[in-house]
């Protein structure tokens, strides 16, 4: 096998099964490439874990026992607690945290034979849209603008390291988390596929919490089929997460078909938002045409409350974050100030002032404000009510259509540093992804084409809760039609 790093999960599994190469060989080629890469995708490399897991996988392969991800080298977003492997959430406050337990999702994946190459970079506590809020530095998107080749581009965020690592072929696939778009937007920026499943599909146990009513685990992969294999290995009920739902995990990958005959696809008119690049509108129209050509019926729909999704998210997510992040106080684990303090409160204050970055502090302050006496009803309670209206819009829409097609992000990847001093501009990146997060429904981003600068553009498919199969099916149809060529020969 000439280039092990061009394999998908599907083709790597075939090669491993046919004994064309071993998992140790496959893993070594990725470890080597990941070690040489300068894009800062990994916060921590875990070669000892990877090689031990690969050796175990080879034994199982020899015995003819193969799990869904047997021997496949992946990157794990550094938000998943991994037993014995440092887990930082890209924050100074957790720079020295080594979990004593495994997150449910990473444990599920290891039980299916996954090999962990390392912990992938992200925005601190998953707050951001460019991976520029990491204590461990920015991540470089491997794609280059044709017009401005010297521009260093963001991979998207918050799961930027996970997405860029797949695009750069320094892992076969990876995990992300998506609270408001953190899987779908980086997938779009890096020209790969990423799915946020239905809220409750994957356990949140052991995933460092940002906004618990929104956080969902999900995968990044090179193809739609690979995404389905990944999600199958990650998903499942967990008694330790009261919001995980006891539903069987379907064989999505085995059942994927790109058949659209009789399928109705909705185009929400409210998604033609101001400030969206013309190129995005063009690729969206093209996507609709591709689906129509394959037998789908395209129907204009209305999601009247989606325009409130962004402001509502930026009340609810900070509110939940301010509660979740209260636990980082320097007492039991994580960073503690080395400065002198004369009271417990002073120790907390110094620890938290040193340990959290600017964006995280901003969110804690917004969250504390909207939850405070006198503002709680005006902001938080009202936001929850509007959230229900947003979810109802989707319920109504799904009585008319099987899936909804939208752009994933309002632009292609932007330059590292851009939008950094204008939080609202940064937040606008999530305008197309957040409504689905508020409603808890599945959303998948598929690479659909290139901008005039030669940068990837993604399209998003949304379906009703628990109908990931339709999301995969429509995504497969898009993938077939788009003929998107991944970044080659890095
Ligand atoms: N970009 C959004 C935010 O900053 C979404 C992040 C996420 O999904 N984790 O909150």
Short mmCIF file of C-alpha atoms and ligand atoms in Angstrom, two decimals:
data_model
loop_
_atom_site.label_atom_id
_atom_site.label_comp_id
_atom_site.label_asym_id
_atom_site.label_seq_id
_atom_site.Cartn_x
_atom_site.Cartn_y
_atom_site.Cartn_z
CA UNK A 1 0.00 0.00 0.00
CA UNK A 2 1.76 3.12 -1.23
CA UNK A 3 0.02 5.77 0.82
CA UNK A 4 -1.64 4.60 3.97
CA UNK A 5 -2.64 8.15 4.79
CA UNK A 6 -5.08 8.46 1.93
CA UNK A 7 -7.30 5.68 3.23
CA UNK A 8 -10.84 6.11 4.49
CA UNK A 9 -12.14 4.03 7.40
CA UNK A 10 -13.89 1.81 4.88
CA UNK A 11 -10.80 1.16 2.74
CA UNK A 12 -8.48 0.88 5.76
CA UNK A 13 -10.74 -1.78 7.30
CA UNK A 14 -10.65 -3.72 4.01
CA UNK A 15 -6.85 -3.50 3.90
CA UNK A 16 -6.51 -4.59 7.53
CA UNK A 17 -8.88 -7.50 6.99
CA UNK A 18 -7.02 -8.61 3.87
CA UNK A 19 -3.73 -8.30 5.85
CA UNK A 20 -2.28 -5.85 3.32
CA UNK A 21 -0.90 -3.92 6.30
CA UNK A 22 -1.20 -4.11 10.06
CA UNK A 23 -2.76 -1.62 12.42
CA UNK A 24 0.69 -1.01 13.92
CA UNK A 25 2.01 -0.08 10.45
CA UNK A 26 -0.99 2.12 9.78
CA UNK A 27 -0.68 3.76 13.20
CA UNK A 28 3.04 4.39 12.80
CA UNK A 29 2.55 6.16 9.49
CA UNK A 30 -0.01 8.50 11.11
CA UNK A 31 2.06 9.04 14.27
CA UNK A 32 5.00 9.93 12.11
CA UNK A 33 3.01 12.41 10.03
CA UNK A 34 1.27 13.89 13.08
CA UNK A 35 4.63 14.33 14.80
CA UNK A 36 6.05 16.21 11.81
CA UNK A 37 3.01 18.41 11.21
CA UNK A 38 3.31 22.08 12.11
CA UNK A 39 -0.40 22.87 12.06
CA UNK A 40 -0.86 22.46 15.85
CA UNK A 41 -3.79 20.06 15.49
CA UNK A 42 -2.79 18.05 18.52
CA UNK A 43 -2.39 19.38 22.07
CA UNK A 44 -1.06 16.04 23.28
CA UNK A 45 0.28 13.15 21.21
CA UNK A 46 -0.34 9.74 22.73
CA UNK A 47 1.98 7.39 20.84
CA UNK A 48 2.30 4.84 23.67
CA UNK A 49 -1.45 4.46 23.92
CA UNK A 50 -1.79 4.32 20.13
CA UNK A 51 0.84 1.64 19.61
CA UNK A 52 -0.50 -0.51 22.46
CA UNK A 53 -4.05 -0.22 21.10
CA UNK A 54 -2.84 -0.99 17.56
CA UNK A 55 -0.99 -4.11 18.73
CA UNK A 56 -4.15 -5.30 20.49
CA UNK A 57 -6.17 -4.57 17.36
CA UNK A 58 -3.76 -6.64 15.27
CA UNK A 59 -4.29 -9.58 17.60
CA UNK A 60 -8.05 -9.33 17.21
CA UNK A 61 -7.75 -8.97 13.44
CA UNK A 62 -5.58 -12.11 13.35
CA UNK A 63 -8.29 -13.89 15.34
CA UNK A 64 -10.90 -12.70 12.85
CA UNK A 65 -12.67 -10.46 15.40
CA UNK A 66 -13.10 -6.97 14.05
CA UNK A 67 -14.97 -4.11 15.70
CA UNK A 68 -16.44 -1.19 13.78
CA UNK A 69 -13.17 0.78 14.07
CA UNK A 70 -10.74 -2.08 14.47
CA UNK A 71 -7.19 -0.74 14.22
CA UNK A 72 -8.24 2.68 12.87
CA UNK A 73 -6.11 5.66 14.03
CA UNK A 74 -8.23 8.56 15.16
CA UNK A 75 -7.80 11.91 16.91
CA UNK A 76 -9.84 12.64 20.06
CA UNK A 77 -11.02 16.17 20.74
CA UNK A 78 -9.30 17.26 23.95
CA UNK A 79 -12.67 17.73 25.60
CA UNK A 80 -13.22 14.00 26.10
CA UNK A 81 -11.80 12.67 29.34
CA UNK A 82 -9.35 9.93 28.51
CA UNK A 83 -8.11 7.77 31.35
CA UNK A 84 -4.45 8.42 32.06
CA UNK A 85 -4.10 10.85 29.11
CA UNK A 86 -4.01 14.58 29.81
CA UNK A 87 -7.31 16.32 29.04
CA UNK A 88 -7.07 20.10 28.91
CA UNK A 89 -10.21 21.46 27.17
CA UNK A 90 -7.55 23.78 25.67
CA UNK A 91 -7.59 25.74 28.91
CA UNK A 92 -4.80 26.77 31.21
CA UNK A 93 -7.06 25.87 34.10
CA UNK A 94 -6.89 22.18 33.09
CA UNK A 95 -3.36 22.18 31.68
CA UNK A 96 -2.28 19.49 34.16
CA UNK A 97 -5.49 17.44 34.42
CA UNK A 98 -5.15 13.69 33.95
CA UNK A 99 -8.56 12.01 34.21
CA UNK A 100 -8.98 8.89 36.27
CA UNK A 101 -11.81 7.68 34.09
CA UNK A 102 -12.74 7.29 30.44
CA UNK A 103 -15.58 9.20 28.81
CA UNK A 104 -18.41 6.94 27.67
CA UNK A 105 -17.97 7.86 24.01
CA UNK A 106 -14.20 7.33 23.86
CA UNK A 107 -14.69 4.09 25.81
CA UNK A 108 -17.31 2.96 23.27
CA UNK A 109 -14.89 3.70 20.44
CA UNK A 110 -12.03 1.83 22.08
CA UNK A 111 -14.35 -1.14 22.59
CA UNK A 112 -14.81 -1.07 18.80
CA UNK A 113 -11.05 -1.16 18.23
CA UNK A 114 -10.21 2.55 17.73
CA UNK A 115 -6.60 3.65 18.11
CA UNK A 116 -6.06 7.08 19.70
CA UNK A 117 -3.21 9.08 18.16
CA UNK A 118 -3.64 12.06 20.43
CA UNK A 119 -5.85 14.78 21.86
CA UNK A 120 -6.96 17.36 19.33
CA UNK A 121 -6.81 21.12 19.78
CA UNK A 122 -9.98 23.20 20.19
CA UNK A 123 -11.24 26.56 21.38
CA UNK A 124 -10.99 26.80 25.16
CA UNK A 125 -13.92 24.86 26.65
CA UNK A 126 -15.31 24.63 23.08
CA UNK A 127 -16.15 28.34 22.99
CA UNK A 128 -15.32 29.80 19.64
CA UNK A 129 -15.60 29.51 15.88
CA UNK A 130 -11.98 29.57 14.74
CA UNK A 131 -9.91 27.58 17.23
CA UNK A 132 -8.22 30.89 18.00
CA UNK A 133 -9.28 30.80 21.67
CA UNK A 134 -7.00 27.90 22.62
CA UNK A 135 -4.48 28.25 25.44
CA UNK A 136 -2.29 26.01 23.28
CA UNK A 137 -2.35 28.26 20.22
CA UNK A 138 -4.24 28.45 16.95
CA UNK A 139 -4.62 25.62 14.46
CA UNK A 140 -3.78 26.06 10.81
CA UNK A 141 -6.32 25.02 8.20
CA UNK A 142 -4.38 22.97 5.60
CA UNK A 143 -6.33 24.63 2.78
CA UNK A 144 -4.78 27.72 1.17
CA UNK A 145 -6.51 30.58 -0.58
CA UNK A 146 -5.58 30.64 -4.28
CA UNK A 147 -5.69 34.42 -4.32
CA UNK A 148 -3.83 34.98 -1.05
CA UNK A 149 -1.67 31.91 -0.51
CA UNK A 150 0.18 33.52 2.40
CA UNK A 151 -2.97 34.01 4.44
CA UNK A 152 -3.12 31.63 7.36
CA UNK A 153 -6.68 30.38 7.64
CA UNK A 154 -8.66 29.10 10.61
CA UNK A 155 -9.94 25.53 10.51
CA UNK A 156 -13.20 26.68 12.14
CA UNK A 157 -14.14 25.99 15.70
CA UNK A 158 -14.46 24.90 18.24
CA UNK A 159 -13.35 21.43 17.09
CA UNK A 160 -10.68 22.95 14.82
CA UNK A 161 -7.83 20.54 15.57
CA UNK A 162 -10.08 17.54 14.98
CA UNK A 163 -11.29 18.85 11.62
CA UNK A 164 -7.90 20.06 10.34
CA UNK A 165 -6.27 16.75 11.34
CA UNK A 166 -8.67 14.83 9.09
CA UNK A 167 -8.19 17.29 6.22
CA UNK A 168 -4.42 17.09 6.61
CA UNK A 169 -4.47 13.27 6.72
CA UNK A 170 -2.84 13.08 10.14
CA UNK A 171 -5.66 10.84 11.35
CA UNK A 172 -8.26 8.79 9.51
CA UNK A 173 -11.19 10.34 11.37
CA UNK A 174 -11.77 12.21 14.61
CA UNK A 175 -14.24 13.16 17.29
CA UNK A 176 -15.72 16.57 17.91
CA UNK A 177 -18.44 18.08 20.01
CA UNK A 178 -21.11 20.44 18.79
CA UNK A 179 -22.96 22.87 21.04
CA UNK A 180 -23.88 25.47 18.42
CA UNK A 181 -22.01 24.32 15.34
CA UNK A 182 -18.59 23.17 16.49
CA UNK A 183 -18.63 20.04 14.33
CA UNK A 184 -20.52 21.29 11.31
CA UNK A 185 -18.75 24.63 10.76
CA UNK A 186 -15.16 23.26 11.01
CA UNK A 187 -16.18 20.37 8.74
CA UNK A 188 -17.31 22.94 6.17
CA UNK A 189 -14.13 25.03 6.52
CA UNK A 190 -11.87 21.98 6.12
CA UNK A 191 -13.71 20.24 3.27
CA UNK A 192 -14.75 17.15 5.23
CA UNK A 193 -17.94 15.67 6.64
CA UNK A 194 -19.17 16.23 10.19
CA UNK A 195 -22.39 15.27 11.92
CA UNK A 196 -24.04 16.45 15.09
CA UNK A 197 -26.53 13.72 15.98
CA UNK A 198 -29.80 14.14 17.85
CA UNK A 199 -29.34 15.49 21.36
CA UNK A 200 -29.27 12.42 23.60
CA UNK A 201 -27.82 10.08 20.98
CA UNK A 202 -24.33 10.08 22.50
CA UNK A 203 -23.53 10.13 26.18
CA UNK A 204 -22.11 13.37 27.56
CA UNK A 205 -20.55 11.48 30.46
CA UNK A 206 -16.89 12.38 30.69
CA UNK A 207 -17.10 15.13 28.06
CA UNK A 208 -16.05 18.39 29.69
CA UNK A 209 -19.30 20.35 29.90
CA UNK A 210 -19.89 23.69 28.18
CA UNK A 211 -23.67 24.07 27.80
CA UNK A 212 -25.23 20.82 28.94
CA UNK A 213 -28.62 21.18 27.24
CA UNK A 214 -26.88 21.63 23.87
CA UNK A 215 -23.56 19.71 23.97
CA UNK A 216 -23.47 16.67 21.68
CA UNK A 217 -20.65 14.39 20.60
CA UNK A 218 -20.16 13.56 16.95
CA UNK A 219 -17.54 12.62 14.36
CA UNK A 220 -15.48 14.12 11.54
CA UNK A 221 -14.60 11.91 8.60
CA UNK A 222 -13.55 11.95 4.96
CA UNK A 223 -16.81 10.48 3.64
CA UNK A 224 -20.45 10.23 4.61
CA UNK A 225 -20.11 6.46 5.00
CA UNK A 226 -17.14 6.88 7.34
CA UNK A 227 -19.13 9.40 9.42
CA UNK A 228 -21.86 6.81 9.83
CA UNK A 229 -19.36 4.15 10.94
CA UNK A 230 -17.86 6.60 13.43
CA UNK A 231 -21.20 7.66 14.88
CA UNK A 232 -22.30 4.03 15.26
CA UNK A 233 -19.21 3.38 17.35
CA UNK A 234 -19.76 6.50 19.51
CA UNK A 235 -23.51 6.46 20.15
CA UNK A 236 -25.56 4.56 22.69
CA UNK A 237 -27.48 4.83 25.91
CA UNK A 238 -25.63 5.50 29.13
CA UNK A 239 -27.11 5.31 32.63
CA UNK A 240 -24.56 7.91 33.73
CA UNK A 241 -26.08 10.61 31.50
CA UNK A 242 -29.68 11.34 32.38
CA UNK A 243 -30.22 13.04 29.01
CA UNK A 244 -28.92 10.12 26.98
CA UNK A 245 -31.84 8.30 25.39
CA UNK A 246 -32.35 4.56 25.48
CA UNK A 247 -32.65 3.83 21.78
CA UNK A 248 -30.96 1.24 19.69
CA UNK A 249 -28.12 2.49 17.50
CA UNK A 250 -29.12 1.70 13.91
CA UNK A 251 -26.76 0.30 11.30
CA UNK A 252 -26.64 3.62 9.45
CA UNK A 253 -23.52 2.78 7.45
CA UNK A 254 -24.99 -0.49 6.21
CA UNK A 255 -28.28 1.13 5.27
CA UNK A 256 -27.04 4.28 3.53
CA UNK A 257 -28.44 4.80 0.10
CA UNK A 258 -28.37 7.93 -1.97
CA UNK A 259 -31.91 7.37 -3.28
CA UNK A 260 -34.01 10.48 -3.17
CA UNK A 261 -37.10 9.42 -5.14
CA UNK A 262 -40.15 10.59 -3.24
CA UNK A 263 -38.12 12.55 -0.71
CA UNK A 264 -39.14 16.12 0.04
CA UNK A 265 -36.40 18.61 0.81
CA UNK A 266 -37.19 21.95 2.43
CA UNK A 267 -35.41 25.21 1.73
CA UNK A 268 -36.03 27.65 4.60
CA UNK A 269 -36.60 31.13 3.24
CA UNK A 270 -35.42 32.78 6.47
CA UNK A 271 -31.93 31.39 5.94
CA UNK A 272 -31.23 33.96 3.23
CA UNK A 273 -29.64 36.13 5.89
CA UNK A 274 -27.87 39.44 5.30
CA UNK A 275 -24.13 39.25 5.10
CA UNK A 276 -24.01 35.81 3.53
CA UNK A 277 -21.51 35.57 0.68
CA UNK A 278 -23.03 35.25 -2.80
CA UNK A 279 -20.89 32.16 -3.31
CA UNK A 280 -22.65 30.53 -0.38
CA UNK A 281 -26.06 31.30 -1.87
CA UNK A 282 -24.88 29.89 -5.21
CA UNK A 283 -23.63 26.60 -3.76
CA UNK A 284 -26.87 26.30 -1.80
CA UNK A 285 -28.90 26.66 -5.01
CA UNK A 286 -26.62 24.19 -6.74
CA UNK A 287 -27.11 21.69 -3.89
CA UNK A 288 -30.87 21.96 -4.20
CA UNK A 289 -30.61 21.38 -7.95
CA UNK A 290 -28.43 18.29 -7.43
CA UNK A 291 -31.00 16.82 -5.06
CA UNK A 292 -33.82 17.64 -7.44
CA UNK A 293 -31.97 15.99 -10.32
CA UNK A 294 -31.75 12.84 -8.23
CA UNK A 295 -35.50 12.70 -7.75
CA UNK A 296 -36.18 14.84 -4.67
CA UNK A 297 -38.92 17.42 -4.56
CA UNK A 298 -37.72 20.84 -3.40
CA UNK A 299 -40.19 22.81 -1.28
CA UNK A 300 -39.82 26.27 0.18
CA UNK A 301 -40.52 26.22 3.92
CA UNK A 302 -40.62 28.77 6.69
CA UNK A 303 -38.82 28.68 10.04
CA UNK A 304 -40.08 32.04 11.31
CA UNK A 305 -38.32 32.02 14.68
CA UNK A 306 -34.91 30.96 13.43
CA UNK A 307 -33.86 34.61 13.31
CA UNK A 308 -33.91 34.62 17.11
CA UNK A 309 -31.77 31.51 17.43
CA UNK A 310 -28.43 33.30 17.63
CA UNK A 311 -29.39 35.80 20.37
CA UNK A 312 -31.20 33.07 22.29
CA UNK A 313 -28.15 30.81 22.07
CA UNK A 314 -25.92 33.58 23.38
CA UNK A 315 -28.12 33.77 26.48
CA UNK A 316 -28.65 30.06 27.13
CA UNK A 317 -25.15 28.80 26.32
CA UNK A 318 -23.33 31.37 28.52
CA UNK A 319 -25.88 30.79 31.32
CA UNK A 320 -25.13 27.08 31.33
CA UNK A 321 -21.41 27.67 30.91
CA UNK A 322 -21.28 30.00 33.91
CA UNK A 323 -22.77 27.23 36.06
CA UNK A 324 -20.67 24.43 34.58
CA UNK A 325 -17.40 26.32 34.90
CA UNK A 326 -17.99 27.21 38.56
CA UNK A 327 -16.31 23.92 39.46
CA UNK A 328 -12.86 25.13 38.35
CA UNK A 329 -11.70 26.67 41.57
CA UNK A 330 -8.20 25.31 42.10
CA UNK A 331 -9.24 23.11 44.99
CA UNK A 332 -9.38 19.51 43.82
CA UNK A 333 -7.78 19.48 40.40
CA UNK A 334 -6.47 21.71 37.64
CA UNK A 335 -4.53 24.94 37.90
CA UNK A 336 -4.12 26.75 41.21
CA UNK A 337 -2.53 30.18 41.54
CA UNK A 338 1.03 30.23 42.78
CA UNK A 339 0.60 33.73 44.10
CA UNK A 340 0.03 34.36 47.77
CA UNK A 341 -3.56 34.50 49.00
CA UNK A 342 -5.00 35.22 52.39
CA UNK A 343 -8.50 33.78 51.99
CA UNK A 344 -10.27 31.05 50.09
CA UNK A 345 -12.10 33.65 47.98
CA UNK A 346 -8.83 35.26 47.03
CA UNK A 347 -7.43 31.89 45.98
CA UNK A 348 -10.50 31.27 43.80
CA UNK A 349 -10.26 34.73 42.24
CA UNK A 350 -6.58 34.51 41.41
CA UNK A 351 -6.86 30.95 40.11
CA UNK A 352 -9.80 31.74 37.85
CA UNK A 353 -8.34 35.06 36.65
CA UNK A 354 -5.14 33.25 35.63
CA UNK A 355 -6.74 30.04 34.40
CA UNK A 356 -9.48 31.23 32.02
CA UNK A 357 -8.96 32.99 28.71
CA UNK A 358 -10.71 36.14 27.55
CA UNK A 359 -13.63 34.54 25.69
CA UNK A 360 -14.38 32.12 28.50
CA UNK A 361 -14.42 35.00 30.98
CA UNK A 362 -16.75 36.95 28.71
CA UNK A 363 -19.17 34.03 28.59
CA UNK A 364 -19.05 33.51 32.36
CA UNK A 365 -19.86 37.19 32.85
CA UNK A 366 -22.74 37.17 30.35
CA UNK A 367 -24.06 33.94 31.88
CA UNK A 368 -23.85 35.22 35.43
CA UNK A 369 -25.63 38.40 34.37
CA UNK A 370 -28.55 36.70 32.60
CA UNK A 371 -29.05 34.35 35.56
CA UNK A 372 -28.91 37.04 38.18
CA UNK A 373 -31.89 38.19 40.22
CA UNK A 374 -33.95 40.69 38.27
CA UNK A 375 -32.66 39.62 34.88
CA UNK A 376 -33.42 35.92 35.03
CA UNK A 377 -37.03 36.28 33.83
CA UNK A 378 -36.24 38.99 31.31
CA UNK A 379 -33.42 37.08 29.62
CA UNK A 380 -33.05 33.46 30.61
CA UNK A 381 -36.71 32.48 30.96
CA UNK A 382 -37.66 34.38 27.83
CA UNK A 383 -34.84 32.75 25.88
CA UNK A 384 -36.09 29.31 26.94
CA UNK A 385 -39.56 30.18 25.67
CA UNK A 386 -38.22 31.32 22.31
CA UNK A 387 -36.15 28.13 22.16
CA UNK A 388 -39.40 26.16 22.31
CA UNK A 389 -40.81 28.20 19.44
CA UNK A 390 -37.70 27.47 17.37
CA UNK A 391 -38.10 23.74 18.04
CA UNK A 392 -41.79 23.92 17.09
CA UNK A 393 -40.94 25.56 13.76
CA UNK A 394 -38.87 22.50 12.93
CA UNK A 395 -41.63 20.14 14.08
CA UNK A 396 -44.05 21.86 11.74
CA UNK A 397 -41.56 21.86 8.88
CA UNK A 398 -40.96 18.13 9.26
CA UNK A 399 -44.65 17.43 8.75
CA UNK A 400 -44.08 18.70 5.20
CA UNK A 401 -40.52 17.65 4.35
CA UNK A 402 -38.10 14.80 5.09
CA UNK A 403 -35.00 16.96 5.32
CA UNK A 404 -33.94 20.60 5.20
CA UNK A 405 -31.04 21.90 3.13
CA UNK A 406 -29.09 25.00 4.18
CA UNK A 407 -25.56 26.37 3.93
CA UNK A 408 -23.37 25.35 6.87
CA UNK A 409 -21.62 28.70 7.39
CA UNK A 410 -22.05 32.20 5.94
CA UNK A 411 -18.52 32.27 4.47
CA UNK A 412 -15.52 30.09 3.70
CA UNK A 413 -12.63 29.85 6.20
CA UNK A 414 -11.36 33.26 7.34
CA UNK A 415 -7.91 34.43 8.28
CA UNK A 416 -6.46 33.66 11.71
CA UNK A 417 -6.92 36.87 13.70
CA UNK A 418 -9.95 38.09 11.73
CA UNK A 419 -13.10 38.62 13.82
CA UNK A 420 -11.01 38.15 16.97
CA UNK A 421 -11.72 41.61 18.34
CA UNK A 422 -15.35 41.58 17.32
CA UNK A 423 -17.13 38.81 19.24
CA UNK A 424 -20.48 39.46 17.58
CA UNK A 425 -18.96 39.00 14.14
CA UNK A 426 -17.42 35.77 15.36
CA UNK A 427 -20.76 34.64 16.77
CA UNK A 428 -22.45 35.27 13.39
CA UNK A 429 -20.55 32.30 12.01
CA UNK A 430 -23.04 30.07 13.75
CA UNK A 431 -26.15 31.63 12.26
CA UNK A 432 -27.01 28.52 10.19
CA UNK A 433 -25.99 25.87 12.68
CA UNK A 434 -27.47 27.14 15.93
CA UNK A 435 -31.21 26.73 15.15
CA UNK A 436 -30.76 22.93 14.91
CA UNK A 437 -28.79 22.96 18.16
CA UNK A 438 -31.63 24.76 19.90
CA UNK A 439 -34.07 22.14 18.62
CA UNK A 440 -31.79 19.19 19.37
CA UNK A 441 -32.13 17.78 15.86
CA UNK A 442 -29.43 16.11 13.72
CA UNK A 443 -27.34 18.16 11.32
CA UNK A 444 -24.65 17.01 8.93
CA UNK A 445 -22.27 19.13 6.89
CA UNK A 446 -21.04 17.81 3.55
CA UNK A 447 -18.35 19.45 1.41
CA UNK A 448 -20.12 20.70 -1.71
CA UNK A 449 -17.69 22.82 -3.69
CA UNK A 450 -15.01 25.48 -3.67
CA UNK A 451 -15.15 29.26 -3.37
CA UNK A 452 -13.50 31.51 -5.95
CA UNK A 453 -10.43 31.44 -3.69
CA UNK A 454 -10.42 27.65 -3.90
CA UNK A 455 -11.65 27.12 -0.35
CA UNK A 456 -14.16 24.47 0.68
CA UNK A 457 -17.84 25.29 1.14
CA UNK A 458 -20.22 23.03 3.01
CA UNK A 459 -23.93 22.35 2.88
CA UNK A 460 -25.96 21.31 5.90
CA UNK A 461 -28.77 18.76 5.99
CA UNK A 462 -31.17 18.76 8.94
CA UNK A 463 -33.69 16.05 9.79
CA UNK A 464 -36.16 15.31 12.52
CA UNK A 465 -34.95 13.90 15.85
CA UNK A 466 -33.56 10.35 15.65
CA UNK A 467 -33.67 10.34 11.85
CA UNK A 468 -29.92 10.39 11.27
CA UNK A 469 -30.52 7.80 8.54
CA UNK A 470 -32.25 10.33 6.29
CA UNK A 471 -29.46 12.82 7.04
CA UNK A 472 -26.87 10.26 5.92
CA UNK A 473 -28.92 9.30 2.85
CA UNK A 474 -29.35 12.87 1.61
CA UNK A 475 -25.72 13.60 2.50
CA UNK A 476 -24.67 10.60 0.41
CA UNK A 477 -26.68 11.93 -2.53
CA UNK A 478 -24.96 15.30 -2.16
CA UNK A 479 -21.54 13.69 -1.87
CA UNK A 480 -22.20 11.69 -5.04
CA UNK A 481 -23.32 14.76 -6.97
CA UNK A 482 -20.70 17.18 -5.70
CA UNK A 483 -17.72 15.01 -6.61
CA UNK A 484 -15.75 17.05 -4.10
CA UNK A 485 -12.02 16.41 -4.32
CA UNK A 486 -10.30 16.41 -0.98
CA UNK A 487 -7.08 18.25 -0.44
CA UNK A 488 -4.40 16.11 -2.07
CA UNK A 489 -0.70 15.57 -1.71
CA UNK A 490 0.08 17.51 1.39
N1 LIG B 1 -19.11 28.78 17.96
C1 LIG B 1 -20.11 28.53 18.94
C2 LIG B 1 -19.70 29.11 20.27
O1 LIG B 1 -18.73 29.76 20.30
C3 LIG B 1 -20.38 27.07 19.04
C4 LIG B 1 -19.38 26.35 19.82
C5 LIG B 1 -19.69 24.90 19.95
O2 LIG B 1 -20.51 24.36 19.24
N2 LIG B 1 -19.02 24.28 20.90
O3 LIG B 1 -20.35 28.96 21.25
#
